[in-house]
mmCIF file of C-alpha atoms and ligand atoms in Angstrom:
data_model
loop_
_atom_site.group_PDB
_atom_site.id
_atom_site.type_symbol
_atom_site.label_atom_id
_atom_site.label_comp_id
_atom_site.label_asym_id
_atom_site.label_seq_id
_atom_site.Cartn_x
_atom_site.Cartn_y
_atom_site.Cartn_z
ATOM 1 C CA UNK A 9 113.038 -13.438 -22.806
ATOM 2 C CA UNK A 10 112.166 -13.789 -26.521
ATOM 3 C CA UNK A 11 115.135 -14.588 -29.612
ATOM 4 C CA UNK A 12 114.521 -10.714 -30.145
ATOM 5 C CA UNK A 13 115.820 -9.828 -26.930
ATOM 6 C CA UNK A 14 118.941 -12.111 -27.819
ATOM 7 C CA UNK A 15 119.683 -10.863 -30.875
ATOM 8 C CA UNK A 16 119.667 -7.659 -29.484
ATOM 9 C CA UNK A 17 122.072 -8.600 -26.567
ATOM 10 C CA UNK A 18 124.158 -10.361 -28.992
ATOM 11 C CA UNK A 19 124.430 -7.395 -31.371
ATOM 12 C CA UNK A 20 125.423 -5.119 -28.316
ATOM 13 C CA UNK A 21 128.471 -7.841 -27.675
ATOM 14 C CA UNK A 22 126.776 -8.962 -24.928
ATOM 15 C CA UNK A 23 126.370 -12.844 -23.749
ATOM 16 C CA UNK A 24 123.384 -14.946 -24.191
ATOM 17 C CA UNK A 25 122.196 -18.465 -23.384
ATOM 18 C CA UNK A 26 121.763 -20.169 -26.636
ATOM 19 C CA UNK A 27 119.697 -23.449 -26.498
ATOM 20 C CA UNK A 28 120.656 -26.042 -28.978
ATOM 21 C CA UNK A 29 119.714 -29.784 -29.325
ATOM 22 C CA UNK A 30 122.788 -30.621 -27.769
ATOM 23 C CA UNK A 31 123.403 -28.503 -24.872
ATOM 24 C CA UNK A 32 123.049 -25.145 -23.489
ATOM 25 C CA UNK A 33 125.713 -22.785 -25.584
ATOM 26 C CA UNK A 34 127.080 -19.660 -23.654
ATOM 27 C CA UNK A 35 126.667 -17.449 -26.588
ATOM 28 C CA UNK A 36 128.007 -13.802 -28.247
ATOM 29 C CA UNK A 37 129.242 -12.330 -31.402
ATOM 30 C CA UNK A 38 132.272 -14.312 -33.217
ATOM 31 C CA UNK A 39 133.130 -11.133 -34.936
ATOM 32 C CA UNK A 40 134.180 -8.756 -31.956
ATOM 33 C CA UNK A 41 137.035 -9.613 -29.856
ATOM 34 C CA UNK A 42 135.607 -7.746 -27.295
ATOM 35 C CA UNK A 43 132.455 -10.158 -26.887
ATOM 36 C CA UNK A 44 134.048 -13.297 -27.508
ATOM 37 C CA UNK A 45 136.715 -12.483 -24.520
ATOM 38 C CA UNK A 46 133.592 -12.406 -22.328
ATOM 39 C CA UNK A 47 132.683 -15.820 -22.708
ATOM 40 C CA UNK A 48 136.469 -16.596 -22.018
ATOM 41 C CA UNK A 49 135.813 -14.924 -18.358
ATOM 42 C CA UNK A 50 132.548 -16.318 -17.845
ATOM 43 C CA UNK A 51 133.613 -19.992 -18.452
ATOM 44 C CA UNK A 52 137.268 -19.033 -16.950
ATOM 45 C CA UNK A 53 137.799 -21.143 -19.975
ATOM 46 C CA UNK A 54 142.125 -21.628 -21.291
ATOM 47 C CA UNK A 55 142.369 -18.930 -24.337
ATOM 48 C CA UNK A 56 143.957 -22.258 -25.759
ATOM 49 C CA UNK A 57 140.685 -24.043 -26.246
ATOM 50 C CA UNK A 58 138.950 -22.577 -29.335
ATOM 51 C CA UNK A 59 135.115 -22.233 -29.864
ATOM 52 C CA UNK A 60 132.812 -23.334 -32.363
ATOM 53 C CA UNK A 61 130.785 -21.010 -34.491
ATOM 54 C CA UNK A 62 127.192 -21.341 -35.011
ATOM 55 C CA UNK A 63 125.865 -20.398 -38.532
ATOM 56 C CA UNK A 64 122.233 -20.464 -39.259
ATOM 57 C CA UNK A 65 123.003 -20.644 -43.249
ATOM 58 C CA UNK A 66 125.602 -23.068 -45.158
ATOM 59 C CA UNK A 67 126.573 -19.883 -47.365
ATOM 60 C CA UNK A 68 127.604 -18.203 -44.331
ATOM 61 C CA UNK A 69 129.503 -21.005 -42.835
ATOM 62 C CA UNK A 70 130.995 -20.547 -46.374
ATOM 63 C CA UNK A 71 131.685 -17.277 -46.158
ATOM 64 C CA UNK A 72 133.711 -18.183 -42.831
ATOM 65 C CA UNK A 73 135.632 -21.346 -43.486
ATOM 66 C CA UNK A 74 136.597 -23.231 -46.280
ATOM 67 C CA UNK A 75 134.427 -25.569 -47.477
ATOM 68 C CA UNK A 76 136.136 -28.800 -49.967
ATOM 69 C CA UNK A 77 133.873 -31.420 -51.124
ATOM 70 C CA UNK A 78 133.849 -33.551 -48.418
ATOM 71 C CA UNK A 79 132.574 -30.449 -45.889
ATOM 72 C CA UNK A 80 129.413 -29.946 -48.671
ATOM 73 C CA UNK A 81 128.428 -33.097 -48.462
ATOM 74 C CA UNK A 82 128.670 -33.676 -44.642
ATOM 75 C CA UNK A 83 126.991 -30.206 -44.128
ATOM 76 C CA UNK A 84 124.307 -31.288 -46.433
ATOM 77 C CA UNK A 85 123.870 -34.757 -45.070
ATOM 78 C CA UNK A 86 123.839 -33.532 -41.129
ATOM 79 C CA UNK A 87 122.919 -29.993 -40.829
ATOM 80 C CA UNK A 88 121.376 -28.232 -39.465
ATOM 81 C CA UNK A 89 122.427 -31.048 -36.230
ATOM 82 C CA UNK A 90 124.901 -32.081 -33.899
ATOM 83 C CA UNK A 91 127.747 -32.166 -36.108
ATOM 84 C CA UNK A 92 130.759 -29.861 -36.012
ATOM 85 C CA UNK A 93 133.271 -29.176 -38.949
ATOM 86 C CA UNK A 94 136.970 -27.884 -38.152
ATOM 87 C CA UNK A 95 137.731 -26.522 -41.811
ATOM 88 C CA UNK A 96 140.665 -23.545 -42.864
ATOM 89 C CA UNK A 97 139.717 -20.575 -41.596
ATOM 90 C CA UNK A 98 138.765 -18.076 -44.368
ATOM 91 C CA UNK A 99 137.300 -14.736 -42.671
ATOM 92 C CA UNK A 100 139.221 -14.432 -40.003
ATOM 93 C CA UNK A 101 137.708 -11.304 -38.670
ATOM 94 C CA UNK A 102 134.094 -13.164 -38.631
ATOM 95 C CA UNK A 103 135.652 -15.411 -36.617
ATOM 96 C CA UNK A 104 138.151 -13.724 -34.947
ATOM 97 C CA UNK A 105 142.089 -14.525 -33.543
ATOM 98 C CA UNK A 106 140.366 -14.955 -29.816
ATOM 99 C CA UNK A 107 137.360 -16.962 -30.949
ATOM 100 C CA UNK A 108 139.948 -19.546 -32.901
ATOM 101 C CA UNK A 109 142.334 -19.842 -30.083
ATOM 102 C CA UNK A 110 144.636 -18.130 -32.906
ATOM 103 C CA UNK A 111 144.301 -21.321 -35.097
ATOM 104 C CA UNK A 112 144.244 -21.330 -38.998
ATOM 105 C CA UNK A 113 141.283 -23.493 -38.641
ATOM 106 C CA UNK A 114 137.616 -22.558 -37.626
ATOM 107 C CA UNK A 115 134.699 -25.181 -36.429
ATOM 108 C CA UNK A 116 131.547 -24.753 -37.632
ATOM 109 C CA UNK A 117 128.456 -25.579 -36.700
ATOM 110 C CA UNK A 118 124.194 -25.146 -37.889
ATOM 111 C CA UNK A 119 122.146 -26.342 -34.500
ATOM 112 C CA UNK A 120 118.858 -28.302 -35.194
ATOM 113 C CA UNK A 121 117.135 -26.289 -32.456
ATOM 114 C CA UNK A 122 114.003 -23.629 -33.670
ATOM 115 C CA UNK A 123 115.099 -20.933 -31.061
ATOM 116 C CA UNK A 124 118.408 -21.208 -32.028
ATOM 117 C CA UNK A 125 118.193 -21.139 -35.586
ATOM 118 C CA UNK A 126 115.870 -17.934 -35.283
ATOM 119 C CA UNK A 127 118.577 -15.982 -33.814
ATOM 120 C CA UNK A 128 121.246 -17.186 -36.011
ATOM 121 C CA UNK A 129 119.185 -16.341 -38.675
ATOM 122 C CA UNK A 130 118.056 -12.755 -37.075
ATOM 123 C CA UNK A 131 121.998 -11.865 -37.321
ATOM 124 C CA UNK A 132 124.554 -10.836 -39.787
ATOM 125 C CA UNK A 133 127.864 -12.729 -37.791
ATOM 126 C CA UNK A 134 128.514 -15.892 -36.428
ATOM 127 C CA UNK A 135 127.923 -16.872 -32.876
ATOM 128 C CA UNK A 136 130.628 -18.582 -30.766
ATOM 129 C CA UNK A 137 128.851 -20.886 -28.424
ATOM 130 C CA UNK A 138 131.104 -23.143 -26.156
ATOM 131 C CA UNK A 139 128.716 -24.886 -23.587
ATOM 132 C CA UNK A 140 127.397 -23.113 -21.067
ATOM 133 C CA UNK A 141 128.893 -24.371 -17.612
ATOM 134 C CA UNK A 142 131.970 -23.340 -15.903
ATOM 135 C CA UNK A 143 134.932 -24.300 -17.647
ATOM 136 C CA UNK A 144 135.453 -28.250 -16.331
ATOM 137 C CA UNK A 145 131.719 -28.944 -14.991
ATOM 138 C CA UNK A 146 129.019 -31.025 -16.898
ATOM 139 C CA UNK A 147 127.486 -29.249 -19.707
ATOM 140 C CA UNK A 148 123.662 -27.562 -19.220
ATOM 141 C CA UNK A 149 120.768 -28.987 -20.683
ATOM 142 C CA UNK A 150 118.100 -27.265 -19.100
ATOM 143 C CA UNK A 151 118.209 -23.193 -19.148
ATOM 144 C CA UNK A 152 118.106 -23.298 -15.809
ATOM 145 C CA UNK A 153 121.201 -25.456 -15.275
ATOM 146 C CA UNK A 154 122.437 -22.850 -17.843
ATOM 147 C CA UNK A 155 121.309 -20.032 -15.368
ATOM 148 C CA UNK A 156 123.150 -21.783 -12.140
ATOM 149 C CA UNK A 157 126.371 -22.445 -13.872
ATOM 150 C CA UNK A 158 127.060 -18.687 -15.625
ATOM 151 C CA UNK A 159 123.353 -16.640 -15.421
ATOM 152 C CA UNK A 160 125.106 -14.083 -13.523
ATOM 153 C CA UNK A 161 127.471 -13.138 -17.356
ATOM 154 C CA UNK A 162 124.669 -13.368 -19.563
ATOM 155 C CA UNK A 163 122.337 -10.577 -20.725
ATOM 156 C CA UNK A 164 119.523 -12.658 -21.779
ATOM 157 C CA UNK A 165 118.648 -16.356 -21.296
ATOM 158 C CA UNK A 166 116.589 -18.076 -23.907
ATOM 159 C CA UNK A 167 114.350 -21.027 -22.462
ATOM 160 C CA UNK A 168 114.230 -23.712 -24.939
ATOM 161 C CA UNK A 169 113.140 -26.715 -22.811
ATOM 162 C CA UNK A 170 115.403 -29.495 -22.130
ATOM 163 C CA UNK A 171 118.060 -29.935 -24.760
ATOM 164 C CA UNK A 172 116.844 -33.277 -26.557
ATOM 165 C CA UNK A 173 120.092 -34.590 -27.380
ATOM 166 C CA UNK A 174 122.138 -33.999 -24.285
ATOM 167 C CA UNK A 175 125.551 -34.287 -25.491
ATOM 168 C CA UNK A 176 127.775 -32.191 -27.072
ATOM 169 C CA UNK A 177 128.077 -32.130 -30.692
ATOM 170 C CA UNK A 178 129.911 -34.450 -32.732
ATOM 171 C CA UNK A 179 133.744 -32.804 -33.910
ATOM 172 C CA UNK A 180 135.042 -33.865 -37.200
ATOM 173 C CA UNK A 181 138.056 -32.154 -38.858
ATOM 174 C CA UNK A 182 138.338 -31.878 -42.026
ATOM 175 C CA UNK A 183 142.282 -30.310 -42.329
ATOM 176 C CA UNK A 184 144.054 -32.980 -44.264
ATOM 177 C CA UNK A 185 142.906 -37.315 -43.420
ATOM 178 C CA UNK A 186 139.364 -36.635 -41.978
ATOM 179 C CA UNK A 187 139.344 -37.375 -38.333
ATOM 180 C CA UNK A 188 136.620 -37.604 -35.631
ATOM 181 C CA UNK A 189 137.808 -35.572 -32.892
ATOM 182 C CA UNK A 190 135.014 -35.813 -30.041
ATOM 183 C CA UNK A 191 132.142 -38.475 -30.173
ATOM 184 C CA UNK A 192 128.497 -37.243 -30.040
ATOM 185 C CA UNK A 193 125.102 -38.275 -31.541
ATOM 186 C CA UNK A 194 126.425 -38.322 -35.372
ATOM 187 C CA UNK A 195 128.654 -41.370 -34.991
ATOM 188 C CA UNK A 196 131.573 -42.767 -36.973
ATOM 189 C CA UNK A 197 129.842 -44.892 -39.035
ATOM 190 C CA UNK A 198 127.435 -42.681 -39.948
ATOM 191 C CA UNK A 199 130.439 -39.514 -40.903
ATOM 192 C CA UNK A 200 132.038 -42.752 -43.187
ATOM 193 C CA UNK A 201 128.732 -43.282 -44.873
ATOM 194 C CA UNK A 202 129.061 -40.320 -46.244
ATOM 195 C CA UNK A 203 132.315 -39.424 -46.857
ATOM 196 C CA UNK A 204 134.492 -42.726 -46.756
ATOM 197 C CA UNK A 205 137.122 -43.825 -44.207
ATOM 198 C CA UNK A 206 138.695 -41.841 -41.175
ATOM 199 C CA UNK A 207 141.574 -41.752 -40.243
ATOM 200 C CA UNK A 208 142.510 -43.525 -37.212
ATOM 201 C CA UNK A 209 142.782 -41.524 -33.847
ATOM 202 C CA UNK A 210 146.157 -41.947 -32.144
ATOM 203 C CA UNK A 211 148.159 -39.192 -30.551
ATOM 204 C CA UNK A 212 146.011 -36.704 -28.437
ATOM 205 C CA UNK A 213 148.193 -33.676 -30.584
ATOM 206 C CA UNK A 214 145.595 -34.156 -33.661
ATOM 207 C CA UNK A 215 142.533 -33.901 -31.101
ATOM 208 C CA UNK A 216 140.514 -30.564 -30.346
ATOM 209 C CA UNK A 217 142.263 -28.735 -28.085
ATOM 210 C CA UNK A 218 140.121 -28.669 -25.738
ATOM 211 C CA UNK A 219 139.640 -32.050 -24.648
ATOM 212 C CA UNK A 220 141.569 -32.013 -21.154
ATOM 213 C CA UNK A 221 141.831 -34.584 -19.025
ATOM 214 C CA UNK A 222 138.866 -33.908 -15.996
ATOM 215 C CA UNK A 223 135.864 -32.594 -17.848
ATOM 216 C CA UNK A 224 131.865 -32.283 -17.428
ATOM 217 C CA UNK A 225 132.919 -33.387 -13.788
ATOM 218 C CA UNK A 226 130.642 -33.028 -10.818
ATOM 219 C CA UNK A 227 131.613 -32.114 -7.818
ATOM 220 C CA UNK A 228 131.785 -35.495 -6.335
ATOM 221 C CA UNK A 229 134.144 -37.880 -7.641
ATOM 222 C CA UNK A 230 132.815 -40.769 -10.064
ATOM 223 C CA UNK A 231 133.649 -44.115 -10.780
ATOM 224 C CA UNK A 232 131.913 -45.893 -14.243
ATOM 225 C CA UNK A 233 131.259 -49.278 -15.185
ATOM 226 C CA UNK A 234 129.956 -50.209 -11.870
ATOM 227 C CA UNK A 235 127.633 -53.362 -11.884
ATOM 228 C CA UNK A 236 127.490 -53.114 -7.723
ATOM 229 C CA UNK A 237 127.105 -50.153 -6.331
ATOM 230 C CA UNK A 238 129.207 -49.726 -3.107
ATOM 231 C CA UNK A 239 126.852 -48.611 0.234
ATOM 232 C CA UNK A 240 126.082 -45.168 0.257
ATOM 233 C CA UNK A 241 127.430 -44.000 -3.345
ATOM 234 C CA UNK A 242 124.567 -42.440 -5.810
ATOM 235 C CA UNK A 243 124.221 -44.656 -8.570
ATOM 236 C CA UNK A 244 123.703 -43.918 -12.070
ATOM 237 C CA UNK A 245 121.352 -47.124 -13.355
ATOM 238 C CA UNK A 246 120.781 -48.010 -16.690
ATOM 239 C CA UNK A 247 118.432 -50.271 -16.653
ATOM 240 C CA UNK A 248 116.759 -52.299 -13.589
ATOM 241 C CA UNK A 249 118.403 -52.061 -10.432
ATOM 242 C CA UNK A 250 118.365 -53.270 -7.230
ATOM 243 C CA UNK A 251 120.753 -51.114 -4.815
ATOM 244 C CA UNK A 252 118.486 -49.639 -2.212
ATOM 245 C CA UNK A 253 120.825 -46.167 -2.151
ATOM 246 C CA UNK A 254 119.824 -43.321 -4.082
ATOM 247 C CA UNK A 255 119.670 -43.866 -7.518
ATOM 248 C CA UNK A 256 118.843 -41.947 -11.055
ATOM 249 C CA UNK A 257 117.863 -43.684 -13.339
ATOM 250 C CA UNK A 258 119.213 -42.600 -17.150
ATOM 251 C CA UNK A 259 117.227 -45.219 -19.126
ATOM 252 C CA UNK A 260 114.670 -47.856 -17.333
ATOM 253 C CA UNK A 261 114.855 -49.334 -20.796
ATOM 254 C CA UNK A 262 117.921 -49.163 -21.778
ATOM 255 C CA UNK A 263 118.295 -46.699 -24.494
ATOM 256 C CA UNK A 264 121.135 -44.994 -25.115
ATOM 257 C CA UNK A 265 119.345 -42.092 -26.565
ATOM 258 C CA UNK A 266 117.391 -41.207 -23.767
ATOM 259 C CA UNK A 267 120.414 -42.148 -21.489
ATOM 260 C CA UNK A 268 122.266 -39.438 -23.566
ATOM 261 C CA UNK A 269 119.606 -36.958 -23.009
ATOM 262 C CA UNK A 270 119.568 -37.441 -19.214
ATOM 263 C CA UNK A 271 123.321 -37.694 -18.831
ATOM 264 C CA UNK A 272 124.469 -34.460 -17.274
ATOM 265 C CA UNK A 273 121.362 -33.404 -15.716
ATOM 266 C CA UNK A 274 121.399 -36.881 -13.721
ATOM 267 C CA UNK A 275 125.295 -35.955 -12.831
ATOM 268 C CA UNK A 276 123.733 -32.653 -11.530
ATOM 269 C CA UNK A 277 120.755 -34.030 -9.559
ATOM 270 C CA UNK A 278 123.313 -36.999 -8.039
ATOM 271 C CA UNK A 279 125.517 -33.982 -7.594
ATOM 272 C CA UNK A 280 123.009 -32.257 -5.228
ATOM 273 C CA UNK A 281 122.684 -35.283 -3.125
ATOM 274 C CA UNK A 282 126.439 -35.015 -1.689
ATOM 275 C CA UNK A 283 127.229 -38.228 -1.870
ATOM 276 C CA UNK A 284 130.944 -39.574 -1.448
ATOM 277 C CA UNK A 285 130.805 -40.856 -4.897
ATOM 278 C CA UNK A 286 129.175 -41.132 -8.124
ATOM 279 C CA UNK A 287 128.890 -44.555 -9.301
ATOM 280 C CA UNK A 288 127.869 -45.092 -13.184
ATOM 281 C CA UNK A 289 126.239 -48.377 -14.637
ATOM 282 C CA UNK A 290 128.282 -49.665 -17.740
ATOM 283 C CA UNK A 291 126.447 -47.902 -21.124
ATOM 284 C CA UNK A 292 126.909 -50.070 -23.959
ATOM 285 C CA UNK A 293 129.082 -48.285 -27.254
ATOM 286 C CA UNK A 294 126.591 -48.607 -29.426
ATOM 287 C CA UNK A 295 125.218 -45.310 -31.056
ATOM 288 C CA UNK A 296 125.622 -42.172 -29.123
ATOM 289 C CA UNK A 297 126.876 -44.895 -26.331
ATOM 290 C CA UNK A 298 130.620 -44.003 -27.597
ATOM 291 C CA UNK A 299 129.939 -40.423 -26.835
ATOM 292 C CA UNK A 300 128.064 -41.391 -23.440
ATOM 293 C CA UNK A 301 131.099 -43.156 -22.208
ATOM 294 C CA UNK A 302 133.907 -40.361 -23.986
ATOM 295 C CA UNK A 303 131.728 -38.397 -21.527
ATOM 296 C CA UNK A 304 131.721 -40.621 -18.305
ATOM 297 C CA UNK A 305 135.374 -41.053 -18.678
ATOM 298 C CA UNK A 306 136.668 -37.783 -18.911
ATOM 299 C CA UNK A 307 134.047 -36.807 -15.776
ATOM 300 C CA UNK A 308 135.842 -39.475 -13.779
ATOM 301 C CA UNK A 309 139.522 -38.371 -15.014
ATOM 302 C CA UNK A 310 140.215 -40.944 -16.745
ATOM 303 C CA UNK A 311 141.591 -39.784 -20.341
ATOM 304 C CA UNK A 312 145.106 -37.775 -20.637
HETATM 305 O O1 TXA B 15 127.145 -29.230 -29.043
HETATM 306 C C1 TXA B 15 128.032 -28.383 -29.037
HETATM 307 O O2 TXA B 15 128.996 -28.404 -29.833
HETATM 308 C C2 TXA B 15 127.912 -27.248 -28.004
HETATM 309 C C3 TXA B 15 126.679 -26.422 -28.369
HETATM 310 C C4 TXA B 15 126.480 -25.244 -27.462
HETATM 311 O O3 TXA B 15 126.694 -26.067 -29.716
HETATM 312 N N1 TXA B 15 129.107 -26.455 -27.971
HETATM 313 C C5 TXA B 15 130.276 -26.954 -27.493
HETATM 314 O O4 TXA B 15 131.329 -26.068 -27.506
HETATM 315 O O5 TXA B 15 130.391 -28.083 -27.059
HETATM 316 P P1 TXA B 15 132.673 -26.295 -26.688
HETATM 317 O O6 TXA B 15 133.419 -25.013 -26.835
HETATM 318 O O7 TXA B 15 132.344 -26.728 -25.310
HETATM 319 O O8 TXA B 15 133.437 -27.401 -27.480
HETATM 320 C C6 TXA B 15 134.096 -27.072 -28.685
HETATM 321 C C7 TXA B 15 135.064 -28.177 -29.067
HETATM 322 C C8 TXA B 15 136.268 -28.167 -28.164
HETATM 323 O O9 TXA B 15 136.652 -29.502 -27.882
HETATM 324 C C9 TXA B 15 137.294 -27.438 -29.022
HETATM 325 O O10 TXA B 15 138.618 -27.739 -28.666
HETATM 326 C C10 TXA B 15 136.921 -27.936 -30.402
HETATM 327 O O11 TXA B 15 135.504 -27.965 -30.398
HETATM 328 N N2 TXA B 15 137.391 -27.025 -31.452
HETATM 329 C C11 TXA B 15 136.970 -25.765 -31.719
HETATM 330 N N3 TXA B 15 137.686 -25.215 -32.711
HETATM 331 C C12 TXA B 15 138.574 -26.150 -33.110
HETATM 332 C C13 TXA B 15 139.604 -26.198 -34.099
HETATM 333 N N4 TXA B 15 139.865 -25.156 -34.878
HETATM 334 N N5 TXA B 15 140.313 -27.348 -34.223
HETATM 335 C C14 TXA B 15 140.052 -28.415 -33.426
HETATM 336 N N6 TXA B 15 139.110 -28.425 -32.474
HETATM 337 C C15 TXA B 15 138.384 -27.310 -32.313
HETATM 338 MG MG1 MG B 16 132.181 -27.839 -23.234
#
């Protein structure tokens, strides 16, 4: 399937699978109500949780939200990537009541990804794209994990090769005190470079809406920060290990990046090996590390 054929299905309202450097988006028009309650179904997704819209042009992530000072200049410094800005919503018919979770605000986003930026580009709307898994489950980054979590909803899906980030994208609001809502590979310290201190997180109310508690979880539970794994449990390594159970490895060298990259497809592949648990090697914070572990935690149930 070529980004023709998914501009086309897009146009017609239909769903697509949009690769990104992040992760696999579940894609369709942010304009039509119609479309956007599709990906709703498909993801059996709470109408609470809004999407993010996917621009392939700052004027027309313009044109959507409002952009102050602050927005320019992080949309200038980080796009098109793995950043997300929540902004007021200004067009709220490009990105409409459904697609917003019937918030004021809108989050937009530009992917770094050729394919993807070709179709965004190849359209006059925006595109909501939450990832493309079931609503609770690990996100894709391979178009055919896309295909095995919601293939059967989508008109066309658009191989991109493995997504080269892995995690989601970085969530920064920008309505009032900036605040980083979800970690991903654009860290804190590199979102106060640019525009000065955030605020401090505290009460879950001012995070994205969507962050509940069990999310990207396999199928199996999982435990994290395990030095030792316990007999029979597939083990996550980072790094060397010695267990003689089944293990995947998400960095031999220990690099965060790469670990990042491998994340959920290594949840998947442990996944497929039934195992009574997933045990996870402790990833260091550093980098994309926070969003690693934001990740691991919420997959094991850990964060309210
Ligand atoms: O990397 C990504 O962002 C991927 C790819 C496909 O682009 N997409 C993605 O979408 O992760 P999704 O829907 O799985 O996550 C969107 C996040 C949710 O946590 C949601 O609550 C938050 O963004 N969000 C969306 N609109 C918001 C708003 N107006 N205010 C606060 N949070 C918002
Ligand atoms: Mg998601």
């Amino acid at each position: 399937m070529s980004t023709a054929d998914a501009i086309r299905a897009l146009t017609a309202g239909n769903l697509i699978h949009l690769p990104t450097e992040t992760v696999y988006g579940l894609g369709a028009r942010a304009d039509d109500p119609a479309a956007v309650i599709k990906v709703f179904e498909a993801k059996g997704r709470p109408r609470f949780n809004p999407l993010i819209v996917h621009v392939g042009t700052l004027e027309q992530a313009e044109a959507i939200g409002a952009f102050d000072d602050r927005a320019r200049v992080l949309a200038k410094a980080f796009w098109p990537g793995p950043l997300t800005l929540v902004v007021p919503a200004k067009d709220t018919n490009a990105a409409c009541d459904l697609a917003r979770a019937g918030l004021d605000s809108v989050a937009l986003r530009m992917p770094a990804h050729p394919q993807a930026l070709e179709v965004l580009k190849g359209v006059a709307f925006g595109v909501v794209a939450p990832s493309a898994n079931r609503s609770g489950r690990p996100s894709p980054t391979t178009a055919a994990d896309a295909a095995d979590e919601t293939g059967a909803f989508v008109d066309v899906t658009l191989d991109g090769g493995a997504c080269p980030v892995g995690v989601e994208s970085t969530v920064v609001s920008l309505l009032g005190d900036a605040r980083y809502l979800r970690a991903g590979a654009v860290t804190r310290a590199q979102v106060e470079a640019v525009i000065g201190p955030l605020a401090a997180d505290e009460a879950e109310g001012h995070r994205s809406p969507g962050r509940l508690s069990l999310h990207y979880a396999p199928d199996a539970p999982v435990r994290i920060n395990v030095e030792n794994p316990s007999p029979g449990s597939a083990y996550l390594a980072f790094g060397p290990v010695t267990y003689d159970g089944p293990v995947v490895q998400l960095s031999g060298a220990r690099d965060v990046n790469e670990a990042a990259a491998r994340l959920f497809s290594a949840l998947r592949a442990a996944d497929k090996l039934y195992p009574p648990v997933i045990e996870v090697a402790p990833i260091p914070q550093d980098g994309i590390g926070e969003a690693i572990n934001d990740r691991l935690k919420r997959a094991a149930g850990f964060v309210g």
